[in-house]
């Protein structure tokens, strides 16, 4: 928008006090979010619940010179006032007038759910072809809608706006301001029904938006919606979509069957669509987009491309720690003026003394001249110390930016330059259109970017836990074994994640491991399996719970309790020996144990034992004997103690194969990683760990030449050798050299040749087209962890726990 203060007062019939020729380009109602005071008016919105007038002072402090309010505050000087009768009416009247000045095609979206995602997806699908304006974030209220409409500019061809209502009679008002040419009704749910008497009343109210629409596109799965729209609006063009086959647009085949693509029926036309995300809401939203694109007469193949290109709507910006103490804020999802403003607001929350901006072409910009002037004005208010511009278009406006500014044709040119390496202790905002892939800059600047990493997928761990939980009774507790640095996957990161997901217990091997977890804020109960003598002190200090497996340990621990004057009944765990012959009390020790425990200031928190052979079919008889012994001995112990501690004996393979003996708790370990002795369960588990690196160098080696130490490998024909930066110091056993082990490149396996070196090894990649810098999989799915363990002549447990600490662990959550 672009109005003088005089015009604003005339358009809305308000009183002007002060200057009439001030230009207003923005109206802000939240004083916290004022990103630029120039040409901005602050409107104090007064509703029955709240008065914005109390924020006028803070708006003025931010440099605002124009205030729109119902009352003037005379003490504030040098302000131009626009005095209105009703602040909400003002903003609505202005929006209505503003919209009437333009002839763009309008799309109005209402519904209980999905408005924002449909709006964002439509925008993603249309902005390449039309100059498109949309509501920011989910601005759809009595105030949000008018503010959105005020964003319409003279070259806009399409406007997509959300319309939300929260109580009866609101829609009429909204429709008076905004009467869309194409009306969209997404899903109707009970979510907002609270202020409505019935679903029917809610539907009736929403449908009022379409009074003057030419076309209505609606989710027709709701029968009432379907019927009402046909009753009310039979003279309009109606297009229904949904999962049910009475709709004009629907999915013909079984959409839950992931092995086949979706068969889409649109009136008489059929086409196929592949889809990853298959929940009802997502599919419904995607169908809605198809219906709209059809209305715009896009050919089907183009529609399919557009649907495939839709990105999840990630409203949050990502922040990561960078090298040289920089903080990187990455927002490379989408670039328009609106999201730039949001990013500028966001970075205000960080107090880094200096800021750098990396900004690309705005690909949507048809009227670039004006757009880049606005971008520069807005940017100059943020006081960046350096600005890097990427793209041939924005480069032309370098002079508009009031900072040390550098221009580059593409993202690679920037990362190859030395400029980024000179930035230290700054906030670096990355803001780019998708096609510029400025996430490359993030990769370049990110802290501890290592070529060799062990990537742990926390969601997969949770999934695997849930698969095992699914086998158990709902009340059975679960202890996660996070000993040995969580089986090599990492320390507190895994425990923290499990704690967040309400694991009942954690198990560690040594007190130190437990202390580490406590120091990192883990409050879940922790059992320590090997409480070494010298560690009883810290066990008590850090509220860890020792495993007690012999009288010697019991006595020593008890003495420590007395010495420290602990006067609560301290939780301990009694280990019973049932056949593993490792640690634990035997049958003939139980009487004495009961007597001692009764005299001590301890509480037996749990009684447990460990199975020696639950993972092998031939171990069944022995396992059942162990379980039988455990049942009898634990019952004897409980009878003597006269209370019922938690009992547990099953590890991962026990959970799967001896589910009936789950007692009160189970202990999951390797199953979290995605390993199972049971092929059926294995199929349901997700692989949680990827060990990977990249190719350092590729050399052409001729027949007769040799590779590596002692010339162990001498290829029989000319070949290519890839050197990768991982060796026995990283935990790759030397014995898998000389073609014993393989690694994956481009999903195919290639042998490790010559001897494994301390920090490197060589791969014969034959005539593969692999390039330097490309990814090499040591294990994930090809080869799998099990296959890799097989090369090493060991089991997955040893492989994981042998990966040395110098290999960076990376945790991903999707
Ligand atoms: C490590 C361990 C487990 C977990 O075993 P998995 O086979 O990895 O499930 C269970 N109980 C005890 C006592 C352990 O030491």
mmCIF file with all atom_site columns, C-alpha atoms and ligand atoms in Angstrom, residues 479 481 483 487 527 529 547 575 582 608-611 614 649-655 667-671 797, ligand 1:
data_model
loop_
_atom_site.group_PDB
_atom_site.id
_atom_site.type_symbol
_atom_site.label_atom_id
_atom_site.label_alt_id
_atom_site.label_comp_id
_atom_site.label_asym_id
_atom_site.label_entity_id
_atom_site.label_seq_id
_atom_site.pdbx_PDB_ins_code
_atom_site.Cartn_x
_atom_site.Cartn_y
_atom_site.Cartn_z
_atom_site.occupancy
_atom_site.B_iso_or_equiv
_atom_site.pdbx_formal_charge
_atom_site.auth_seq_id
_atom_site.auth_comp_id
_atom_site.auth_asym_id
_atom_site.auth_atom_id
_atom_site.pdbx_PDB_model_num
ATOM   1  C CA . UNK A 1 479 ? 14.407 -49.573 30.803 1.00 0.00 ? 479 UNK A CA 1
ATOM   2  C CA . UNK A 1 481 ? 20.184 -49.562 28.154 1.00 0.00 ? 481 UNK A CA 1
ATOM   3  C CA . UNK A 1 483 ? 25.602 -48.115 28.662 1.00 0.00 ? 483 UNK A CA 1
ATOM   4  C CA . UNK A 1 487 ? 26.069 -48.493 22.429 1.00 0.00 ? 487 UNK A CA 1
ATOM   5  C CA . UNK A 1 527 ? 20.517 -48.087 37.288 1.00 0.00 ? 527 UNK A CA 1
ATOM   6  C CA . UNK A 1 529 ? 25.257 -52.174 36.628 1.00 0.00 ? 529 UNK A CA 1
ATOM   7  C CA . UNK A 1 547 ? 23.036 -53.011 40.979 1.00 0.00 ? 547 UNK A CA 1
ATOM   8  C CA . UNK A 1 575 ? 20.739 -59.083 40.551 1.00 0.00 ? 575 UNK A CA 1
ATOM   9  C CA . UNK A 1 582 ? 28.398 -63.596 35.442 1.00 0.00 ? 582 UNK A CA 1
ATOM   10 C CA . UNK A 1 608 ? 16.362 -58.798 37.943 1.00 0.00 ? 608 UNK A CA 1
ATOM   11 C CA . UNK A 1 609 ? 18.438 -61.266 36.016 1.00 0.00 ? 609 UNK A CA 1
ATOM   12 C CA . UNK A 1 610 ? 19.870 -61.547 32.524 1.00 0.00 ? 610 UNK A CA 1
ATOM   13 C CA . UNK A 1 611 ? 19.277 -64.156 29.821 1.00 0.00 ? 611 UNK A CA 1
ATOM   14 C CA . UNK A 1 614 ? 17.439 -65.434 24.201 1.00 0.00 ? 614 UNK A CA 1
ATOM   15 C CA . UNK A 1 649 ? 14.649 -60.279 32.897 1.00 0.00 ? 649 UNK A CA 1
ATOM   16 C CA . UNK A 1 650 ? 14.036 -59.666 29.177 1.00 0.00 ? 650 UNK A CA 1
ATOM   17 C CA . UNK A 1 651 ? 16.534 -57.912 26.904 1.00 0.00 ? 651 UNK A CA 1
ATOM   18 C CA . UNK A 1 652 ? 15.671 -56.999 23.286 1.00 0.00 ? 652 UNK A CA 1
ATOM   19 C CA . UNK A 1 653 ? 15.541 -60.520 21.898 1.00 0.00 ? 653 UNK A CA 1
ATOM   20 C CA . UNK A 1 654 ? 13.792 -61.649 25.076 1.00 0.00 ? 654 UNK A CA 1
ATOM   21 C CA . UNK A 1 655 ? 11.050 -59.058 24.481 1.00 0.00 ? 655 UNK A CA 1
ATOM   22 C CA . UNK A 1 667 ? 15.356 -53.809 29.159 1.00 0.00 ? 667 UNK A CA 1
ATOM   23 C CA . UNK A 1 668 ? 15.785 -52.766 25.560 1.00 0.00 ? 668 UNK A CA 1
ATOM   24 C CA . UNK A 1 669 ? 19.227 -52.313 24.032 1.00 0.00 ? 669 UNK A CA 1
ATOM   25 C CA . UNK A 1 670 ? 20.231 -53.250 20.509 1.00 0.00 ? 670 UNK A CA 1
ATOM   26 C CA . UNK A 1 671 ? 16.600 -53.252 19.398 1.00 0.00 ? 671 UNK A CA 1
ATOM   27 C CA . UNK A 1 797 ? 27.218 -54.517 19.397 1.00 0.00 ? 797 UNK A CA 1
HETATM 28 C C1 . LIG B 2 .   ? 23.116 -54.631 27.713 1.00 0.00 ? 1   LIG B C1 1
HETATM 29 C C2 . LIG B 2 .   ? 22.109 -55.246 28.528 1.00 0.00 ? 1   LIG B C2 1
HETATM 30 C C3 . LIG B 2 .   ? 20.791 -55.406 28.065 1.00 0.00 ? 1   LIG B C3 1
HETATM 31 C C4 . LIG B 2 .   ? 20.343 -55.071 26.691 1.00 0.00 ? 1   LIG B C4 1
HETATM 32 O O1 . LIG B 2 .   ? 20.643 -56.116 25.814 1.00 0.00 ? 1   LIG B O1 1
HETATM 33 P P1 . LIG B 2 .   ? 20.226 -56.086 24.292 1.00 0.00 ? 1   LIG B P1 1
HETATM 34 O O2 . LIG B 2 .   ? 20.547 -57.409 23.772 1.00 0.00 ? 1   LIG B O2 1
HETATM 35 O O3 . LIG B 2 .   ? 21.055 -55.032 23.659 1.00 0.00 ? 1   LIG B O3 1
HETATM 36 O O4 . LIG B 2 .   ? 18.805 -55.765 24.260 1.00 0.00 ? 1   LIG B O4 1
HETATM 37 C C5 . LIG B 2 .   ? 19.852 -55.889 28.955 1.00 0.00 ? 1   LIG B C5 1
HETATM 38 N N1 . LIG B 2 .   ? 20.198 -56.226 30.205 1.00 0.00 ? 1   LIG B N1 1
HETATM 39 C C6 . LIG B 2 .   ? 21.458 -56.136 30.666 1.00 0.00 ? 1   LIG B C6 1
HETATM 40 C C7 . LIG B 2 .   ? 21.754 -56.542 32.049 1.00 0.00 ? 1   LIG B C7 1
HETATM 41 C C8 . LIG B 2 .   ? 22.460 -55.642 29.840 1.00 0.00 ? 1   LIG B C8 1
HETATM 42 O O5 . LIG B 2 .   ? 23.704 -55.545 30.291 1.00 0.00 ? 1   LIG B O5 1
#
